[in-house]
CSV table of N, CA, C and O in Angstrom, one decimal:
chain,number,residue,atom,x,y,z
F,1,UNK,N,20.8,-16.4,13.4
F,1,UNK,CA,20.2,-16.1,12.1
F,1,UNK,C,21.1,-15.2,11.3
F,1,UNK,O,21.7,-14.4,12.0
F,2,UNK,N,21.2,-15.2,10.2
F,2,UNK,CA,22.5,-14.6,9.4
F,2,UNK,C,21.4,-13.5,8.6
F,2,UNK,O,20.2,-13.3,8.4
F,3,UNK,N,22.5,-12.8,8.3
F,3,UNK,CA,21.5,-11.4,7.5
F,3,UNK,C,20.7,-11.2,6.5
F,3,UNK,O,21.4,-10.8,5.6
F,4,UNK,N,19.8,-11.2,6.3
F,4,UNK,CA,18.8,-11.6,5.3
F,4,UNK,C,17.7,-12.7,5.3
F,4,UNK,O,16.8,-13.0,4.5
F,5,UNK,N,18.1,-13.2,6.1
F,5,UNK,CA,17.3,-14.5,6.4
F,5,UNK,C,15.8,-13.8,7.1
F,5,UNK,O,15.8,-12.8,7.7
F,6,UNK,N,14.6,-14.8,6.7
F,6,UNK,CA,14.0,-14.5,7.4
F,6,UNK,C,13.7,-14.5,8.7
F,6,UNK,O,14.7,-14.5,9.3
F,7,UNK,N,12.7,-14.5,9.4
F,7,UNK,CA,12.9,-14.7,10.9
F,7,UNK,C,11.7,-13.8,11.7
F,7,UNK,O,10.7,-14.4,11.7
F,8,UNK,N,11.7,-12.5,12.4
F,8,UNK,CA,10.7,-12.2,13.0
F,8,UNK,C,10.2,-10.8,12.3
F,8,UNK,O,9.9,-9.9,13.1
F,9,UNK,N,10.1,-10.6,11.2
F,9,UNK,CA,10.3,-9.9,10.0
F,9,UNK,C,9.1,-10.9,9.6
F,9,UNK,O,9.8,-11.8,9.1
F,10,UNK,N,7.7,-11.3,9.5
F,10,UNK,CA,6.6,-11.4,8.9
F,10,UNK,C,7.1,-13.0,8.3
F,10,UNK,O,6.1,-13.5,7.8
F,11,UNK,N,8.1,-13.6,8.3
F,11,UNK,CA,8.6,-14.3,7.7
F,11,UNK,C,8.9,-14.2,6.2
F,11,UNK,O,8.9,-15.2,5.5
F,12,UNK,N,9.2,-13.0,5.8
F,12,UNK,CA,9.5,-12.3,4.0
F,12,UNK,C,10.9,-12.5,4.0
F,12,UNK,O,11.5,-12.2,5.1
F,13,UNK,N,11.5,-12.8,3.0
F,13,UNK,CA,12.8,-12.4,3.0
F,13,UNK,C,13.1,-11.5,1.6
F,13,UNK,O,12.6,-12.1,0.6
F,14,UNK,N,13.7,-10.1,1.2
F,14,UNK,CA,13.4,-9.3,0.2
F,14,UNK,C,15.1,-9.6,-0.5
F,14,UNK,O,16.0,-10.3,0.0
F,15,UNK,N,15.1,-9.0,-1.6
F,15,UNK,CA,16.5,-9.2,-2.0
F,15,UNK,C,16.3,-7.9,-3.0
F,15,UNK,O,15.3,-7.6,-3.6
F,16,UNK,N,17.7,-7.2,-3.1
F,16,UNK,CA,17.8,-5.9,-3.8
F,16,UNK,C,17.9,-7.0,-5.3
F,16,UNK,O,18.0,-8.2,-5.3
F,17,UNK,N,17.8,-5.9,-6.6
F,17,UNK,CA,17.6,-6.3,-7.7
F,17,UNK,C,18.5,-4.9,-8.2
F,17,UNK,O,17.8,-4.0,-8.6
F,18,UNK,N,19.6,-4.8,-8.3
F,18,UNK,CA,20.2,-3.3,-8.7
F,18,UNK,C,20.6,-4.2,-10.4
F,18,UNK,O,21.8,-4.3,-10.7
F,19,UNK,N,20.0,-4.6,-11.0
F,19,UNK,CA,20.3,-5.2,-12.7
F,19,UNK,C,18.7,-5.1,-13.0
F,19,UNK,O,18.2,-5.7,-14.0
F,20,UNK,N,17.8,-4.3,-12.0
F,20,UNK,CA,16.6,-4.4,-12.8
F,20,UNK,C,16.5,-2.6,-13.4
F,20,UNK,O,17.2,-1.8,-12.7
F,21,UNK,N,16.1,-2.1,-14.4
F,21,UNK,CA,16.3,-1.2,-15.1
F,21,UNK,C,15.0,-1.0,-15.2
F,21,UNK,O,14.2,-2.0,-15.2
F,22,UNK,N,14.4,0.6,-15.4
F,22,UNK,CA,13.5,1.1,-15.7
F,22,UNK,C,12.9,2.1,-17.1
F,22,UNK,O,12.6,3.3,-17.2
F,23,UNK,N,12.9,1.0,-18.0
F,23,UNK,CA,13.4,2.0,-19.4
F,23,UNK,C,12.4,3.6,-19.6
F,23,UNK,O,12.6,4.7,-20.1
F,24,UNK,N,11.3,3.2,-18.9
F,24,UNK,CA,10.1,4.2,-18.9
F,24,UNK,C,10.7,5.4,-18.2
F,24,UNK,O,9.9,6.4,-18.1
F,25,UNK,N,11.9,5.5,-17.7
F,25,UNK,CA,12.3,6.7,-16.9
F,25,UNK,C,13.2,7.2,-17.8
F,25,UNK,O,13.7,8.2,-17.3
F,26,UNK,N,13.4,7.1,-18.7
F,26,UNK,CA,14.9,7.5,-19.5
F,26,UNK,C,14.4,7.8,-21.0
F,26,UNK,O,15.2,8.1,-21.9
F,27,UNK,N,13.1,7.8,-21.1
F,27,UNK,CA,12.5,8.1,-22.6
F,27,UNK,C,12.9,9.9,-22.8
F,27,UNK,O,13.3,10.6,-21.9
F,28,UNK,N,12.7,10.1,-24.0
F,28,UNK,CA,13.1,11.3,-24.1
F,28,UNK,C,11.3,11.9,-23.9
F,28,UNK,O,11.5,13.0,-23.4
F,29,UNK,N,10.4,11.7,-24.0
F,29,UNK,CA,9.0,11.9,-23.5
F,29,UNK,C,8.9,12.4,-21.4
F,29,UNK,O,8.4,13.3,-20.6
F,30,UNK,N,10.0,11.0,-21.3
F,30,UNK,CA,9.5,11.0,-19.5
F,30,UNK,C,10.5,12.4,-19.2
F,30,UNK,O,10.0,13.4,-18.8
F,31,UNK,N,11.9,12.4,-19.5
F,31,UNK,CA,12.8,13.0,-19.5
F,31,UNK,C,12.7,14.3,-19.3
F,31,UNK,O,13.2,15.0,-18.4
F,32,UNK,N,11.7,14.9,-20.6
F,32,UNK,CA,11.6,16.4,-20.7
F,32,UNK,C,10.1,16.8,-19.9
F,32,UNK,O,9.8,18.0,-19.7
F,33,UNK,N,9.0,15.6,-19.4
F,33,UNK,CA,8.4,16.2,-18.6
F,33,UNK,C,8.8,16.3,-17.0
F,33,UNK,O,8.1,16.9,-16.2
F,34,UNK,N,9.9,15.7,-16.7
F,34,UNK,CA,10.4,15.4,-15.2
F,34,UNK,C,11.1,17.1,-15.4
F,34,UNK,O,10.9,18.1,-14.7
F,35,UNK,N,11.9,17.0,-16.5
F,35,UNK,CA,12.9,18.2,-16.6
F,35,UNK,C,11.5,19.9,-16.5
F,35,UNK,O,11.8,20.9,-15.9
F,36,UNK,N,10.6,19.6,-17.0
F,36,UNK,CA,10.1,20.8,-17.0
F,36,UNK,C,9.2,20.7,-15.7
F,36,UNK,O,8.5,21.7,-15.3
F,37,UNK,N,9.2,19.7,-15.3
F,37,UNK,CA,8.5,19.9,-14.0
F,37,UNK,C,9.5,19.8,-12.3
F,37,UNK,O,9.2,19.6,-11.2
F,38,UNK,N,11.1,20.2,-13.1
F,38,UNK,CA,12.2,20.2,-11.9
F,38,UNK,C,12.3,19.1,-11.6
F,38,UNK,O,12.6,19.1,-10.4
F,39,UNK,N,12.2,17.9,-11.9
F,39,UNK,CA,12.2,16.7,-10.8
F,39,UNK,C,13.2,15.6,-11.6
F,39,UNK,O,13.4,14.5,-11.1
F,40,UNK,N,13.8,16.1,-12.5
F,40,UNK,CA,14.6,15.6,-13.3
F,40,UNK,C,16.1,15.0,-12.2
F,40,UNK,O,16.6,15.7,-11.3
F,41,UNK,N,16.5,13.9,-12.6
F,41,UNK,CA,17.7,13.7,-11.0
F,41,UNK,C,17.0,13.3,-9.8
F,41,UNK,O,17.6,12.7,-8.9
F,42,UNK,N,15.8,13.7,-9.6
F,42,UNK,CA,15.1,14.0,-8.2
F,42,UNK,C,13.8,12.6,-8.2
F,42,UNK,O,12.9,12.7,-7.4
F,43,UNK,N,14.0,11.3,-9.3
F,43,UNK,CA,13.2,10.6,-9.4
F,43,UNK,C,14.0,9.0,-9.6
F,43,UNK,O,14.5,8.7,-10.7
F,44,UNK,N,13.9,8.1,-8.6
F,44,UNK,CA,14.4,7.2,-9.3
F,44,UNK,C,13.6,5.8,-9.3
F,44,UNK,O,12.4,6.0,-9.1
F,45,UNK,N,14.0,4.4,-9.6
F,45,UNK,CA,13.1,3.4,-9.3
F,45,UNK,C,13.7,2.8,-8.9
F,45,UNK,O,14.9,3.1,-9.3
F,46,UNK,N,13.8,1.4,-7.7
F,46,UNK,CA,14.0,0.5,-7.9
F,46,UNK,C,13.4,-0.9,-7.3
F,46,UNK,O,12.3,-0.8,-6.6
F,47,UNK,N,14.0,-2.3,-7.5
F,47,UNK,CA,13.3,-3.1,-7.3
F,47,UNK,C,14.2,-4.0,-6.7
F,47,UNK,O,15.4,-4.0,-6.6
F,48,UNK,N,13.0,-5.1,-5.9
F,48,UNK,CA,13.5,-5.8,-4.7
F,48,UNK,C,12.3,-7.0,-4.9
F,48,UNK,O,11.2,-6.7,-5.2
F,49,UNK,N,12.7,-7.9,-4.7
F,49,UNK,CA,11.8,-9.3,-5.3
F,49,UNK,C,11.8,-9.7,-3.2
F,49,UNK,O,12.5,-9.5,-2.2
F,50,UNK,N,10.8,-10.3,-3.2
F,50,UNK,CA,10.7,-11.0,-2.0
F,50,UNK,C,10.1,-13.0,-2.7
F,50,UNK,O,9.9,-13.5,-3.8
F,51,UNK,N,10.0,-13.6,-1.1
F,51,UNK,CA,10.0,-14.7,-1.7
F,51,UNK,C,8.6,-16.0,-1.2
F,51,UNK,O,8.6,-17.3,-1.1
F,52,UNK,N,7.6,-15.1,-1.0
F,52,UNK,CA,6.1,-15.3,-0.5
F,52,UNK,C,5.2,-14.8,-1.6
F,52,UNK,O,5.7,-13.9,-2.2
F,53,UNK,N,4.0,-15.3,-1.9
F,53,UNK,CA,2.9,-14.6,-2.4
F,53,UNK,C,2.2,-13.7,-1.4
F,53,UNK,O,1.7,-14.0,-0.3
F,54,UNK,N,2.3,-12.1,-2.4
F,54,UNK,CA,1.3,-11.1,-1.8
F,54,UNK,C,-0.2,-11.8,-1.0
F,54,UNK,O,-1.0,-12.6,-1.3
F,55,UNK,N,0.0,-11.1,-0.1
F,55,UNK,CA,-1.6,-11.5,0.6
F,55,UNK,C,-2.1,-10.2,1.1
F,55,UNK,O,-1.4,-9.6,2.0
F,56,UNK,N,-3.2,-9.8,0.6
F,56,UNK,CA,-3.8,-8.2,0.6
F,56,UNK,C,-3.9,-8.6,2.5
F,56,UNK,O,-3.8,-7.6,3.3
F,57,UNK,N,-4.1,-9.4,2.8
F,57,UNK,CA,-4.6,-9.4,4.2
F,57,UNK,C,-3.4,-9.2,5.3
F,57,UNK,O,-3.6,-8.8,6.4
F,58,UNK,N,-2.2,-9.6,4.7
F,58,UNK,CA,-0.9,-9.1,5.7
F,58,UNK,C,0.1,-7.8,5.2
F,58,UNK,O,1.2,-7.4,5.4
F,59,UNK,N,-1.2,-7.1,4.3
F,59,UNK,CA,-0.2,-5.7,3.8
F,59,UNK,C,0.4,-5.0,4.9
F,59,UNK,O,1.4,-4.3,4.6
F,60,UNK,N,0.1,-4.9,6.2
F,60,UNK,CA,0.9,-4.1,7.1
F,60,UNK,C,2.3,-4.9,7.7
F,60,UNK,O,3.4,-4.4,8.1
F,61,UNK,N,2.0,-6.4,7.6
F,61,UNK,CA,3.4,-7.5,8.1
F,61,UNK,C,4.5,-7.3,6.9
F,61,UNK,O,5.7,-7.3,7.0
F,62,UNK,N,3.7,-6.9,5.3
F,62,UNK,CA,4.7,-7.0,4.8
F,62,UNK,C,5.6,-5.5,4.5
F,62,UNK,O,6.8,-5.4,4.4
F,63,UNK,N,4.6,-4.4,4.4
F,63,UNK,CA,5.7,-3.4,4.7
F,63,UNK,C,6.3,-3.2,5.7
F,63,UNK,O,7.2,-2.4,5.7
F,64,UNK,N,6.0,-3.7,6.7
F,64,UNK,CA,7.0,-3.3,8.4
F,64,UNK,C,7.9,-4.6,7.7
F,64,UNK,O,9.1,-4.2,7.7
F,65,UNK,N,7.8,-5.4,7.4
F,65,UNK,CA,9.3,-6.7,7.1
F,65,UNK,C,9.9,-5.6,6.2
F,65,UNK,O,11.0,-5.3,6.6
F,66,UNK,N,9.5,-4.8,5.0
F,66,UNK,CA,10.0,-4.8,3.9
F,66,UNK,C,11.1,-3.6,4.6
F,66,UNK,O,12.3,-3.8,4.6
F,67,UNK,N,10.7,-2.5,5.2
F,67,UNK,CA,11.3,-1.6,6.0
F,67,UNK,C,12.4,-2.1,7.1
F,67,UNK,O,13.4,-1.3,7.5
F,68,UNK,N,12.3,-2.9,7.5
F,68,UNK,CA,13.1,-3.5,8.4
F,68,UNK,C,14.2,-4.4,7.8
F,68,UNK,O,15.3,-4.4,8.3
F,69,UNK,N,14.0,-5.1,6.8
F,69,UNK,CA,14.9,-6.1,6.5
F,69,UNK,C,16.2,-5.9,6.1
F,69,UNK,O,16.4,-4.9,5.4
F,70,UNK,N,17.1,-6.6,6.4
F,70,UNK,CA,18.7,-6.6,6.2
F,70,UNK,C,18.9,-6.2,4.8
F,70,UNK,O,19.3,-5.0,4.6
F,71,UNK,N,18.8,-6.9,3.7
F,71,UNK,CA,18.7,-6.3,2.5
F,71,UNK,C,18.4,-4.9,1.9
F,71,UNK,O,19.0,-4.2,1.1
F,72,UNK,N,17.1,-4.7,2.4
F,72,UNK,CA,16.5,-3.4,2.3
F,72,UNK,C,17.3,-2.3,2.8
F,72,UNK,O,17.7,-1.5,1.9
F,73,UNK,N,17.5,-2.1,4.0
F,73,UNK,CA,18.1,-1.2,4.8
F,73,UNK,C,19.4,-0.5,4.1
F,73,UNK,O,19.6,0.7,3.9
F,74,UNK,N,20.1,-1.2,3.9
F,74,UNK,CA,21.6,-0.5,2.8
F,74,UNK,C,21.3,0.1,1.4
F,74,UNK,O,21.8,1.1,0.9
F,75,UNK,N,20.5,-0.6,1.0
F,75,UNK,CA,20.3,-0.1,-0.4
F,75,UNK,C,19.5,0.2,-0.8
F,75,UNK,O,19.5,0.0,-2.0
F,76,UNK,N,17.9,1.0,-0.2
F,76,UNK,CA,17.2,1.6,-0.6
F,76,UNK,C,17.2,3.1,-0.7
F,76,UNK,O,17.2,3.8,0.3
F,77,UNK,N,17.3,3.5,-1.8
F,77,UNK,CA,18.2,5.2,-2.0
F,77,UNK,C,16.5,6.2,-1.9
F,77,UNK,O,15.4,6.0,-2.3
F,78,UNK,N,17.2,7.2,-1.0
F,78,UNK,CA,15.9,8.2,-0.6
F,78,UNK,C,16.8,9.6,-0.7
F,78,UNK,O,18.0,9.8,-0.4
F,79,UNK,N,15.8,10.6,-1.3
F,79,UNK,CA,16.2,12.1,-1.9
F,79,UNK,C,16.6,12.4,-0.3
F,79,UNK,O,15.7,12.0,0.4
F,80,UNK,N,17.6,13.0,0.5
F,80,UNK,CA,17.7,13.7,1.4
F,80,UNK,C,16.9,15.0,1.3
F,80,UNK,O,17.0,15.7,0.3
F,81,UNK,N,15.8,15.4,2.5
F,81,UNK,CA,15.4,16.9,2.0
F,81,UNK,C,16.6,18.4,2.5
F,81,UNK,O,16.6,19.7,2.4
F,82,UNK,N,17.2,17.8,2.8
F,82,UNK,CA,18.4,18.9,3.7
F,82,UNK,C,19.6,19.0,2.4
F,82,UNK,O,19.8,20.1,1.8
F,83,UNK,N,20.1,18.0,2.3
F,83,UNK,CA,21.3,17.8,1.3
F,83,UNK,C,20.8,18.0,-0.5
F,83,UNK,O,21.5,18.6,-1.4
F,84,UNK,N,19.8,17.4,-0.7
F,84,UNK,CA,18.9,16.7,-2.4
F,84,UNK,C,19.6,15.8,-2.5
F,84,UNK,O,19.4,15.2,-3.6
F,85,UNK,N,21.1,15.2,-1.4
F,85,UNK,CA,21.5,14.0,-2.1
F,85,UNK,C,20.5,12.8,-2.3
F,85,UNK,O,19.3,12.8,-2.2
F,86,UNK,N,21.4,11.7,-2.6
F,86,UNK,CA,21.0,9.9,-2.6
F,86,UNK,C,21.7,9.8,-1.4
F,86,UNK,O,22.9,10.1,-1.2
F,87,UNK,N,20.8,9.1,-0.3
F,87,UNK,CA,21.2,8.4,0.8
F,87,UNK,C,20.7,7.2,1.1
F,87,UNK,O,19.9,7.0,0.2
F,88,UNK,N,20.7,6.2,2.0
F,88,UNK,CA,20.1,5.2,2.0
F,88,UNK,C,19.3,5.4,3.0
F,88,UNK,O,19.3,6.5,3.6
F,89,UNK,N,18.4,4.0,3.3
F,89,UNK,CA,17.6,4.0,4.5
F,89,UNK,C,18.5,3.8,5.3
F,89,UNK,O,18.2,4.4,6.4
F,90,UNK,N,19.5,3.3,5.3
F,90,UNK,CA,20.1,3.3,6.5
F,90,UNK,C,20.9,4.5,6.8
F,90,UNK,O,20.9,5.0,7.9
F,91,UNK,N,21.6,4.9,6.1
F,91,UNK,CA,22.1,6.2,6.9
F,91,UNK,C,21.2,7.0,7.3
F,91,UNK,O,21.2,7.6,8.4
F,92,UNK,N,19.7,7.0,6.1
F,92,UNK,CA,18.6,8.4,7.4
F,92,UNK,C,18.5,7.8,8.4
F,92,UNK,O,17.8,8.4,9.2
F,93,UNK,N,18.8,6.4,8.9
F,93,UNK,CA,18.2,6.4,10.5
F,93,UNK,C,19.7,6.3,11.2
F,93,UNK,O,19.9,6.0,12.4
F,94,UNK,N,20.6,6.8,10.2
F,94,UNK,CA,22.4,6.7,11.1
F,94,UNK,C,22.9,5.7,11.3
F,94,UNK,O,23.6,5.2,12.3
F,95,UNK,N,22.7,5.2,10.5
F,95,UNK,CA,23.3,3.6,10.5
F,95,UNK,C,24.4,3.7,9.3
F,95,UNK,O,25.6,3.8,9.4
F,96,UNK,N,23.9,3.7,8.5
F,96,UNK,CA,24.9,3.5,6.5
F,96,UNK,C,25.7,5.0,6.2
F,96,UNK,O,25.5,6.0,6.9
F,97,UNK,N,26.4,4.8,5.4
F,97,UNK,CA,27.0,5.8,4.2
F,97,UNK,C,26.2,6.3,3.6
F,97,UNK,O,25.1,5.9,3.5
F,98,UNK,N,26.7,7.6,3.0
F,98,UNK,CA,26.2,8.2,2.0
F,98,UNK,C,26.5,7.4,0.8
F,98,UNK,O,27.6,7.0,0.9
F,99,UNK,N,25.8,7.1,-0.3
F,99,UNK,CA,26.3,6.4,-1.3
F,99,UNK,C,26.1,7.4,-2.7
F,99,UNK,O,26.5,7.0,-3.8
């Protein structure tokens, strides 16, 4: 099975979306309340399309696939609490780079 594929992963396959943009984060409104509430740098978004319809009844199959999946794992950016860098899921579990 090649990487990204579905398989024993709930049968989901996710795919990163780094051309999806979040204009609601960059307003000068959102901007200066993030900034007066420190969190400014410290907030980001992103998105990942999968390729199944939601079913409220396998919400636990689909976040354990969504955590697990090849796609996901490299490029899901998380605040380090030690460093405040951007790291991925995969390096906090020591797998990936710092990106």
């Amino acid at each position: 099975m090649a990487a990204g594929e579905p398989g024993d992963l709930g049968g989901y396959y996710f795919r990163f979306l780094p051309q999806k943009t979040f204009q609601c984060l960059s307003t000068q409104e959102t901007t200066s309340r993030l900034r007066q509430w420190s969190m400014l740098g410290r907030v980001a978004a992103q998105a990942f399309g999968f390729d199944q319809t939601f079913q409220a009844y396998r919400k636990d199959d689909f976040v354990m696939a969504f955590f697990k999946d090849p796609n996901v794992i490299p490029n899901l950016k998380l605040l380090s609490d030690s460093s405040g860098q951007w790291i991925t899921l995969g390096f906090a579990s020591g797998r990936l780079r710092k990106i």
